CSV table of C-alpha atoms in Angstrom, one decimal:
chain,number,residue,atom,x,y,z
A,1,UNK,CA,45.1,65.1,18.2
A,2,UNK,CA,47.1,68.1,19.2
A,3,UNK,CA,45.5,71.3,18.6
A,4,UNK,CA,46.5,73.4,15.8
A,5,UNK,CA,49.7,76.0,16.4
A,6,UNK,CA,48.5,78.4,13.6
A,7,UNK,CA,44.9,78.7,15.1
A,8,UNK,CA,46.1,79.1,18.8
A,9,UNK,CA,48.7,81.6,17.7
A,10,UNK,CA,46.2,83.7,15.8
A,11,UNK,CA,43.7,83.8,18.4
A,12,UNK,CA,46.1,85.0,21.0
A,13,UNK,CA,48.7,86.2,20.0
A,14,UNK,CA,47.9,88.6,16.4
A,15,UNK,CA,44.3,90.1,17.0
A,16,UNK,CA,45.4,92.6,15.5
A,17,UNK,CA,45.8,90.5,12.2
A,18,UNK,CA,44.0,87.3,11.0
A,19,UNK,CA,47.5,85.9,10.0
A,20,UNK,CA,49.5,84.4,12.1
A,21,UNK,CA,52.1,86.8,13.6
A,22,UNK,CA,54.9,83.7,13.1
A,23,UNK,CA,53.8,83.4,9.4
A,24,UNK,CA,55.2,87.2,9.2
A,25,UNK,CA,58.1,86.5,11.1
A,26,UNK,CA,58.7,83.5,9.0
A,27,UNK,CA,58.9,85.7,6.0
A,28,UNK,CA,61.5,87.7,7.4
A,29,UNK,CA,63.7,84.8,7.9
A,30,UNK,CA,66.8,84.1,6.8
A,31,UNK,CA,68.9,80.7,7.0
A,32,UNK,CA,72.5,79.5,6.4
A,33,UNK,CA,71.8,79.7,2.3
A,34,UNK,CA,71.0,83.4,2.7
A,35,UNK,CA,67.2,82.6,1.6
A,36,UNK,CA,65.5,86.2,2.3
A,37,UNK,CA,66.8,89.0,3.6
A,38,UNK,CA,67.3,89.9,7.3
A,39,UNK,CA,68.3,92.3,9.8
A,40,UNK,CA,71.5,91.8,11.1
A,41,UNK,CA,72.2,92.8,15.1
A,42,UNK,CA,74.8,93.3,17.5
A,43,UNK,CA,72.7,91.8,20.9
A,44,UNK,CA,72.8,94.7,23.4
A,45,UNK,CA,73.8,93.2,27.3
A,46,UNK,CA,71.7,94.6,29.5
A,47,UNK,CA,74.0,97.2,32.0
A,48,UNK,CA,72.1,96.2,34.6
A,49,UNK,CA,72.7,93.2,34.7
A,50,UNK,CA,75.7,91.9,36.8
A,51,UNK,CA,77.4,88.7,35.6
A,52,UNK,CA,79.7,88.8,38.4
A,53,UNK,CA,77.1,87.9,40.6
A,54,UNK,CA,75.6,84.7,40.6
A,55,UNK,CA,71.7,84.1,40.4
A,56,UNK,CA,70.9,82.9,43.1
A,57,UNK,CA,68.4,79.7,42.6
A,58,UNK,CA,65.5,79.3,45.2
A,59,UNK,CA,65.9,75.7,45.5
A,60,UNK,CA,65.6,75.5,49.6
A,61,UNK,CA,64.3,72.5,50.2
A,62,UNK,CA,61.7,73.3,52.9
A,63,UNK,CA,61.0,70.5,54.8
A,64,UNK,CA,57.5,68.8,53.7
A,65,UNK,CA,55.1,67.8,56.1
A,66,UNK,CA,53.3,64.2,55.3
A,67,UNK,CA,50.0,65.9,54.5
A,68,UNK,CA,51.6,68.7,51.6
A,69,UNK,CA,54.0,65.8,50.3
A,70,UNK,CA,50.6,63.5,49.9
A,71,UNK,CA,48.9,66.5,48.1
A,72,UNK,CA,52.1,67.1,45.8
A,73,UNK,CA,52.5,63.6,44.7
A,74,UNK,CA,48.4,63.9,44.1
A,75,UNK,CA,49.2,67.2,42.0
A,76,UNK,CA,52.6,66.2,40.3
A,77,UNK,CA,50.6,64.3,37.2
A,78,UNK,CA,49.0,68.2,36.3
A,79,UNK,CA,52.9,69.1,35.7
A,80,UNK,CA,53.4,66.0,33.4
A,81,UNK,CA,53.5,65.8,29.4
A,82,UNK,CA,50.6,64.1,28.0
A,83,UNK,CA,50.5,60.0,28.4
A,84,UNK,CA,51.2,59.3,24.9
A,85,UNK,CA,54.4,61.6,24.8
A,86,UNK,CA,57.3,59.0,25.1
A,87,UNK,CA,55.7,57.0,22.7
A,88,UNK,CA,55.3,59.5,20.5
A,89,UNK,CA,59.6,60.6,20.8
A,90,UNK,CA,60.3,57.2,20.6
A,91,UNK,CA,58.3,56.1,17.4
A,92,UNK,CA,59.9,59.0,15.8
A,93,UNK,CA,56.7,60.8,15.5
A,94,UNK,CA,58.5,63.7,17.3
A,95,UNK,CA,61.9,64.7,16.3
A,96,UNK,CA,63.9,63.7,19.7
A,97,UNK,CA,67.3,65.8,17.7
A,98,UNK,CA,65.1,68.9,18.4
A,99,UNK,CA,64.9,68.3,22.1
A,100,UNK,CA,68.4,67.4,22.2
A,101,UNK,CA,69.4,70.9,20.3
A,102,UNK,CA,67.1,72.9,22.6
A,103,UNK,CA,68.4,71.1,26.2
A,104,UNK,CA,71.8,71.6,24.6
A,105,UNK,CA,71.2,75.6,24.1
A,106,UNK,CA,69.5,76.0,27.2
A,107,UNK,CA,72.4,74.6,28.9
A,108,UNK,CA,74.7,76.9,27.3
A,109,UNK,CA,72.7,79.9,28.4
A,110,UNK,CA,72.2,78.1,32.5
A,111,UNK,CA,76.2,78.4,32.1
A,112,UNK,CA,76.6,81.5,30.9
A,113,UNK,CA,74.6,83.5,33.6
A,114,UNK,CA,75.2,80.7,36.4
A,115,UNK,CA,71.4,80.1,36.7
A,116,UNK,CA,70.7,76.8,39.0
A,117,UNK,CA,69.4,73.5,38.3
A,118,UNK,CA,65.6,74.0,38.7
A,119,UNK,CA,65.7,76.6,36.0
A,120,UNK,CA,67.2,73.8,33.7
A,121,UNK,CA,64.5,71.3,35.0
A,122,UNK,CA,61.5,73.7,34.7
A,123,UNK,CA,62.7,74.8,31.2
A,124,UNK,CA,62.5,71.0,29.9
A,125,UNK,CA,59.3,70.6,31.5
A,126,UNK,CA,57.8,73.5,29.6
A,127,UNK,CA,59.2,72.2,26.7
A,128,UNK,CA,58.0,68.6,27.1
A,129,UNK,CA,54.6,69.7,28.3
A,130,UNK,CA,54.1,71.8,25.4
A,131,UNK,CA,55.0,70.0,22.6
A,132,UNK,CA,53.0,66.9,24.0
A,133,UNK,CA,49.9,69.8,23.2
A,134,UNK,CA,50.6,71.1,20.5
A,135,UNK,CA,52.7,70.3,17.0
A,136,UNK,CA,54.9,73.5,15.7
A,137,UNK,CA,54.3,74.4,12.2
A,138,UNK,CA,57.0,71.4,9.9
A,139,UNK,CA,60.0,73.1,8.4
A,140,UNK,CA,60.1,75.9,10.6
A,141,UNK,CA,63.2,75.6,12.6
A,142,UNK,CA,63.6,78.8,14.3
A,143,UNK,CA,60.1,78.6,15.8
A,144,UNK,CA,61.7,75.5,18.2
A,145,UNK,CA,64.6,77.5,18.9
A,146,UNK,CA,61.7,80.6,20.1
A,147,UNK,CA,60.1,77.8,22.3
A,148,UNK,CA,63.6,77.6,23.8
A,149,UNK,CA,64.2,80.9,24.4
A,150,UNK,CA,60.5,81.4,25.5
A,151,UNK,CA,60.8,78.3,28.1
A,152,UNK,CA,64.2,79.4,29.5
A,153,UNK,CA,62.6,83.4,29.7
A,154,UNK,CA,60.1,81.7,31.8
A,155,UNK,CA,61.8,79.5,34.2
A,156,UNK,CA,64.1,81.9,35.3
A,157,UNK,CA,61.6,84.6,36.0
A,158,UNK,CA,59.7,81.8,37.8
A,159,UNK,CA,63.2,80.2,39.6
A,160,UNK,CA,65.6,82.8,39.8
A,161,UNK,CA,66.6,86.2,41.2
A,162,UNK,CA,68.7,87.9,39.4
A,163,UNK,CA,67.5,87.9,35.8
A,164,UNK,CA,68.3,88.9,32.3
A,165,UNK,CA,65.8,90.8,29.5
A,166,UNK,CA,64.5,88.1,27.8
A,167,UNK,CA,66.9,88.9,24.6
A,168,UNK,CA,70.0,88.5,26.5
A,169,UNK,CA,69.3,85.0,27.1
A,170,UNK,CA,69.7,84.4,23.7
A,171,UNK,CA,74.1,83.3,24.3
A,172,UNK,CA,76.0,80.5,22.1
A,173,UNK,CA,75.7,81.3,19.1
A,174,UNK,CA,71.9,80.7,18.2
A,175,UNK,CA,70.9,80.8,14.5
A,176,UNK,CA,68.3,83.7,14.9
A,177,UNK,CA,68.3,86.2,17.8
A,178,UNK,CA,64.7,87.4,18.4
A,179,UNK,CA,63.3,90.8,19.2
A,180,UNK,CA,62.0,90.8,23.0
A,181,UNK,CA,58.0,91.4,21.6
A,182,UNK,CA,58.4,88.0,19.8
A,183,UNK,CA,59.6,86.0,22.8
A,184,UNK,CA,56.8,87.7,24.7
A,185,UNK,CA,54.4,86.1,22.2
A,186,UNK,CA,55.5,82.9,22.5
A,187,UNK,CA,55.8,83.1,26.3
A,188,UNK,CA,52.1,84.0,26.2
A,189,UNK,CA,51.4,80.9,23.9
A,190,UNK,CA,53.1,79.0,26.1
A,191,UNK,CA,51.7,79.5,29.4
A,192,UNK,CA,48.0,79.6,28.1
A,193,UNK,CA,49.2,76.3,27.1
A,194,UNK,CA,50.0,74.9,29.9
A,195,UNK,CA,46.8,76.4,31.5
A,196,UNK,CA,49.5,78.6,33.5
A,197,UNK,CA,50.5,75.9,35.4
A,198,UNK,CA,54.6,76.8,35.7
A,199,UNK,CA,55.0,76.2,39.6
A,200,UNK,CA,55.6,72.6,39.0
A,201,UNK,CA,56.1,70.0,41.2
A,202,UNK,CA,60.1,68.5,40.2
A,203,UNK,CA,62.6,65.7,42.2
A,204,UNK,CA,63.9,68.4,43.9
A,205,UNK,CA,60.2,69.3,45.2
A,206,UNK,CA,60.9,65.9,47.2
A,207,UNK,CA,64.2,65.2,46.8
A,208,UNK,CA,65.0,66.5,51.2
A,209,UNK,CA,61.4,64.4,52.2
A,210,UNK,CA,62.9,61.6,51.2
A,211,UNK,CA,66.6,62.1,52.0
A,212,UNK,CA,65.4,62.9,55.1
A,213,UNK,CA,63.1,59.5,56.2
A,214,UNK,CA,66.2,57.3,55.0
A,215,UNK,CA,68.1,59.1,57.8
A,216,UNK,CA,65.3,58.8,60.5
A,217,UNK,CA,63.4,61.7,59.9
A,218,UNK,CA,67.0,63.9,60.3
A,219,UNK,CA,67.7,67.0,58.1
A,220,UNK,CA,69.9,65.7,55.4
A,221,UNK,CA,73.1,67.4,55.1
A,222,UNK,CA,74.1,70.2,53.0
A,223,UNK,CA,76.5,67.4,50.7
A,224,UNK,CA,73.5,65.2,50.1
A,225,UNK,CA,71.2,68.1,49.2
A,226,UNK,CA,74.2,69.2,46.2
A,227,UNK,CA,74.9,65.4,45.1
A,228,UNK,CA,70.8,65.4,44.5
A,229,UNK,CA,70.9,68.2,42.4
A,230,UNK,CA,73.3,66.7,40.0
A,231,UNK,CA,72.4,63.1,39.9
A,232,UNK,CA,68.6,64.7,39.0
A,233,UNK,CA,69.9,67.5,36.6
A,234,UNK,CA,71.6,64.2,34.8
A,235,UNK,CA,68.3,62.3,34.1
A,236,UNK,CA,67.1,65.2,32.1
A,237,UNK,CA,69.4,64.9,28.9
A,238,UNK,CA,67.9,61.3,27.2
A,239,UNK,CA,64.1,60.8,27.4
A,240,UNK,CA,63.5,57.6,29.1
A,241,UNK,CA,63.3,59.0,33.0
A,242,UNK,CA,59.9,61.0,31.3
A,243,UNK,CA,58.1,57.8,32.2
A,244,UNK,CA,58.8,58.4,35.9
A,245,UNK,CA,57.0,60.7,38.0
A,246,UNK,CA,58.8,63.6,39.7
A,247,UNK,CA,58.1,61.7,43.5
A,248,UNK,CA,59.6,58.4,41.9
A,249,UNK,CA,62.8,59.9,40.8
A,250,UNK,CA,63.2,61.5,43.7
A,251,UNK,CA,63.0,58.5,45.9
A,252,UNK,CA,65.6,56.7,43.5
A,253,UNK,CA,68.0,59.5,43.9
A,254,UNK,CA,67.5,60.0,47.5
A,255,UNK,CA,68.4,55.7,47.8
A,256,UNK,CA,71.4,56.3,45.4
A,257,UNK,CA,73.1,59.3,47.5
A,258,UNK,CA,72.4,58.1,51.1
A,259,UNK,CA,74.6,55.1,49.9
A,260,UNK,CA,77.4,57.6,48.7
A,261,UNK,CA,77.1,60.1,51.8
A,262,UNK,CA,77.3,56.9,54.1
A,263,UNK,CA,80.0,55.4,52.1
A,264,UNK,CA,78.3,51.8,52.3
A,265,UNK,CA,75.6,49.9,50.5
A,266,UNK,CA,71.8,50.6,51.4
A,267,UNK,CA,69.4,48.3,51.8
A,268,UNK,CA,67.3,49.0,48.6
A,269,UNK,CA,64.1,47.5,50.3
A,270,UNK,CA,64.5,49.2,53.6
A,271,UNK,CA,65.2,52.0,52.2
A,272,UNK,CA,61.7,51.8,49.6
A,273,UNK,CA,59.5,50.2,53.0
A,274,UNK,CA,59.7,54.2,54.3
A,275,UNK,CA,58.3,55.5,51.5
A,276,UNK,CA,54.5,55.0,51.5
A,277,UNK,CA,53.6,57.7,48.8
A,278,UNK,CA,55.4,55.4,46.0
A,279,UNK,CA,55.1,52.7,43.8
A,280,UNK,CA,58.4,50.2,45.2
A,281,UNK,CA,58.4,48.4,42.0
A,282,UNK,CA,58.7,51.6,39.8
A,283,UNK,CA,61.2,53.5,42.1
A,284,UNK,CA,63.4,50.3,41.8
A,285,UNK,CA,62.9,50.5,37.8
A,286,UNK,CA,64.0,54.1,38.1
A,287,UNK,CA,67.3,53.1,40.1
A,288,UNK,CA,68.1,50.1,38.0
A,289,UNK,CA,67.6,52.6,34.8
A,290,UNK,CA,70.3,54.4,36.6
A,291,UNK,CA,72.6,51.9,37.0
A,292,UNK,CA,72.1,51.3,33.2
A,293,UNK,CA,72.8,54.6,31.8
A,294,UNK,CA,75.9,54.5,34.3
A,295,UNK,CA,74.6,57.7,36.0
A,296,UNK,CA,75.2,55.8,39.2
A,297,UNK,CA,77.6,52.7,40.4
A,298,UNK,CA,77.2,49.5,42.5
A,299,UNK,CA,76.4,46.4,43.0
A,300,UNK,CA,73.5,45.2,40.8
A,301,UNK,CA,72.0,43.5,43.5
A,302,UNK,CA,68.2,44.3,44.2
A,303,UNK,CA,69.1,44.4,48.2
A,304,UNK,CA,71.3,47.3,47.9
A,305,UNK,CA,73.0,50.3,45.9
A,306,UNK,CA,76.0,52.3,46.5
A,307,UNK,CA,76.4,56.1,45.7
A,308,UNK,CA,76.6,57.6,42.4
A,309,UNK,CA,79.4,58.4,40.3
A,310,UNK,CA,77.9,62.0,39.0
A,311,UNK,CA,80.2,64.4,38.2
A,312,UNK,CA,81.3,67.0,41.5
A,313,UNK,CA,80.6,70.3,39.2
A,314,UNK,CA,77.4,71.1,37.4
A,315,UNK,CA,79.1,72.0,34.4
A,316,UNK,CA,80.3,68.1,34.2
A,317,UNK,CA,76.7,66.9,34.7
A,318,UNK,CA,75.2,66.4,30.8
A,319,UNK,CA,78.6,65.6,29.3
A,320,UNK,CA,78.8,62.6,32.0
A,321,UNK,CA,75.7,61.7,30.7
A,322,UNK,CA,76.8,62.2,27.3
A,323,UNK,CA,79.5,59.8,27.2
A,324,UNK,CA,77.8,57.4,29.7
A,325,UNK,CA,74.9,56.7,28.7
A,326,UNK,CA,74.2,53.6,26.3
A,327,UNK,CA,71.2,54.5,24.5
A,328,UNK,CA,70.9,56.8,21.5
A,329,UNK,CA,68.5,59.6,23.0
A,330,UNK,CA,72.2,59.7,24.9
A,331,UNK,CA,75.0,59.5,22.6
A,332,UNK,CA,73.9,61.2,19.6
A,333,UNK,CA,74.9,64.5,19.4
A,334,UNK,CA,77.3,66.4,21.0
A,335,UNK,CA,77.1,68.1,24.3
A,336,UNK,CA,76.7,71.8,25.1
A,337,UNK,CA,79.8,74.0,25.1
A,338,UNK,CA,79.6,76.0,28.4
A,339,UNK,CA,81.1,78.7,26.7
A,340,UNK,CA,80.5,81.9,28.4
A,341,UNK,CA,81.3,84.2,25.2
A,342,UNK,CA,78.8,86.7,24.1
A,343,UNK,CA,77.5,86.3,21.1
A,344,UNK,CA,78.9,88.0,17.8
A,345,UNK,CA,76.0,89.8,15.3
A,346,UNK,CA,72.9,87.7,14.7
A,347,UNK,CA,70.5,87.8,12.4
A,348,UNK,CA,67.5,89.0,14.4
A,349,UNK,CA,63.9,88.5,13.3
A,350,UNK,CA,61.7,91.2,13.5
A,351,UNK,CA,58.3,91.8,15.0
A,352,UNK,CA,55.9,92.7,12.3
A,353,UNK,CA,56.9,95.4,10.2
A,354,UNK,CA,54.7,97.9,8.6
C-alpha cells in the first residue's frame, strides 16, 4: 500500500506546522469556476537567463566498458517504478489522463527552453517512480501539475547546463503558476521519495554500447547516436514500454537504427547473439511492440528489421507517436503545442500566508 502523501508531506516538508503545507495551499486555490479567491501574477523571466542559447544536454555517450555496463544493467531495476505499476495504469487504478497531461506540459516547457531528450526521459521517470510510492491527495488537481513542475525543476538541474529558476519553467499556459518555495517543497518530497536516487540509469545510458557491438566494437556515428535519441524519446508518450527495462529498450533501438543507418535489413538474431547482458526473448518483444505502435518500419519477419520511420526533428517525435500509435494510452488526447509563447497572468498559489 502506498504510503500516505499527507503524513510524508507533514513530516518533511511543514515542521513548522502540524498541517499539511499543501492543505494551505489548497485553500488558496482557485479553479476555472472562480471557487476561492487567488492571487493573480504576471510570471517574471529570469534576465539571466538566455533563450537564445540552447541548453546544452550532457548526453555524451561515453563508451562503456563490459564490467560498468554489467553493473548498470545490475543497478537499472533501483531506477524502475514499483512492479505492480503498469498494472495499476492499466486497471485504471491510476488515472493514465494525468500522465498524459503532465508528459504533454513537460514537453511544452523541453520546447520552449530547447532542453534535450534526457531531461524529458528523467522527468517521466520521476514521475513514474513516484507515483508508483505514493497516491496524491483525490480531487486535487494542481498538486499533479506541482509534481510536474517539481520533476521537470529536477531533471534539468540534474541534465542540463543552462537552467531556468524553477518558476520560469512553468510555460503553456498551466492552470496555476506556483511560487518558487512551493516547488522547492515538492522537490524535497520528491527526492526523499525516491531515496535520492535521480542519476538514473536510461536507454541512452546504453544506447552507444550497443550500437557500438552491432558494428564490431566501432564507435557508432554521430547519425545513429541522433536517430536513438528520437526513436527512445518516442517510447515515452503511451505506457506499455514501462514493462521493459532501460538495457532492453536500448538494445531494441540500437537493432532498429543500425538497419536504417545501413540501409538494409539486420539480422534480428545476430544482431541479439552480441548482446549477453539481455534477455533475447524480451528485446525481440520490445522491437515487435515497435513495429506495432508504428514507431519503426519493416519486414515483420523475426530474422530481420529495417530502420525506423521516427520523425528527423525532436519537435515531430510525440506527435508521430500521437497519430501512430494504435492503442489508447496513444491516441487519446491531443499532443503538446511546442508553443514557445510566454505565458499571460496566472493565478499563482501562494506559500503559506500569515
Amino acid at each position: 500500500m502506498a504510503d500516505s502523501f499527507d503524513s510524508a508531506t507533514s513530516n518533511l516538508l511543514c515542521a513548522e506546522n502540524s498541517n499539511t503545507c499543501f492543505d494551505d495551499l489548497d485553500s488558496n486555490a482557485t479553479d476555472d469556476l472562480g471557487h476561492s479567491p487567488s492571487i493573480s501574477h504576471k510570471t517574471n523571466q529570469d534576465p539571466n537567463f538566455d533563450h537564445n542559447c540552447r541548453s546544452k544536454s550532457m548526453i555524451d555517450f561515453p563508451s562503456q566498458s563490459e564490467v560498468g555496463v554489467t553493473e548498470m544493467v545490475k543497478r537499472e531495476s533501483e531506477h524502475l517504478p514499483t512492479h505492480d505499476y503498469l498494472r495499476r495504469l492499466r486497471s485504471g487504478e491510476l488515472d493514465l489522463s494525468t500522465r498524459r497531461e503532465a508528459l504533454d506540459w513537460i514537453w511544452k516547457a523541453h520546447s520552449h527552453y530547447s532542453f534535450g531528450p534526457l531531461c524529458v526521459w528523467l522527468s517521466m521517470n520521476y514521475w513514474d517512480r513516484f507515483l508508483s510510492l505514493y497516491e496524491l491527495p483525490r480531487g486535487k488537481t494542481w498538486a499533479l501539475q506541482l509534481l510536474a513542475v517539481a520533476c521537470l525543476s529536477i531533471a534539468a538541474k540534474v541534465e542540463e547546463t543552462n537552467v531556468p529558476q524553477s518558476v520560469d519553467l512553468q510555460v503553456g499556459d498551466p492552470k496555476f503558476v506556483f511560487e518558487a518555495k512551493t516547488i522547492l517543497r515538492m522537490e524535497l518530497l520528491v527526492m526523499s521519495t525516491l531515496k535520492w536516487r535521480m542519476q538514473v540509469c536510461t536507454p541512452y545510458t546504453f544506447i552507444d554500447y550497443f550500437l557500438g557491438k552491432i558494428c564490431d566494437d566501432q564507435h557508432p556515428l554521430t547519425s545513429s547516436i541522433g536517430r536513438s535519441e528520437q526513436l527512445v524519446l518516442s517510447t515515452i508518450r503511451g505506457i506499455h514500454f514501462l514493462e521493459f527495462r532501460p538495457s532492453e529498450i536500448a538494445a531494441a533501438v540500437a537493432i532498429c537504427i543500425s538497419g536504417e543507418i545501413q540501409a538494409q535489413s539486420v539480422d534480428i538474431d545476430k544482431a541479439i547473439s552480441c548482446f549477453v547482458h539481455v534477455d533475447k526473448e524480451r528485446v525481440l518483444k520490445c522491437i515487435e511492440l515497435m513495429k506495432d505502435l508504428s514507431l519503426i518500419s519493416g519486414s515483420t519477419n523475426r530474422g530481420s528489421a529495417s530502420g525506423p520511420s521516427v520523425p528527423p526533428s525532436p519537435n515531430g517525435v510525440l506527435d508521430a507517436a500521437c497519430l501512430s500509435c494504435k492503442s489508447d494510452e496513444f491516441i487519446v488526447g491531443s499532443c503538446a503545442n511546442s508553443s514557445h509563447s510566454s505565458p499571460d497572468i496566472k493565478r499563482r498559489k501562494p506559500d503559506n500566508q500569515s
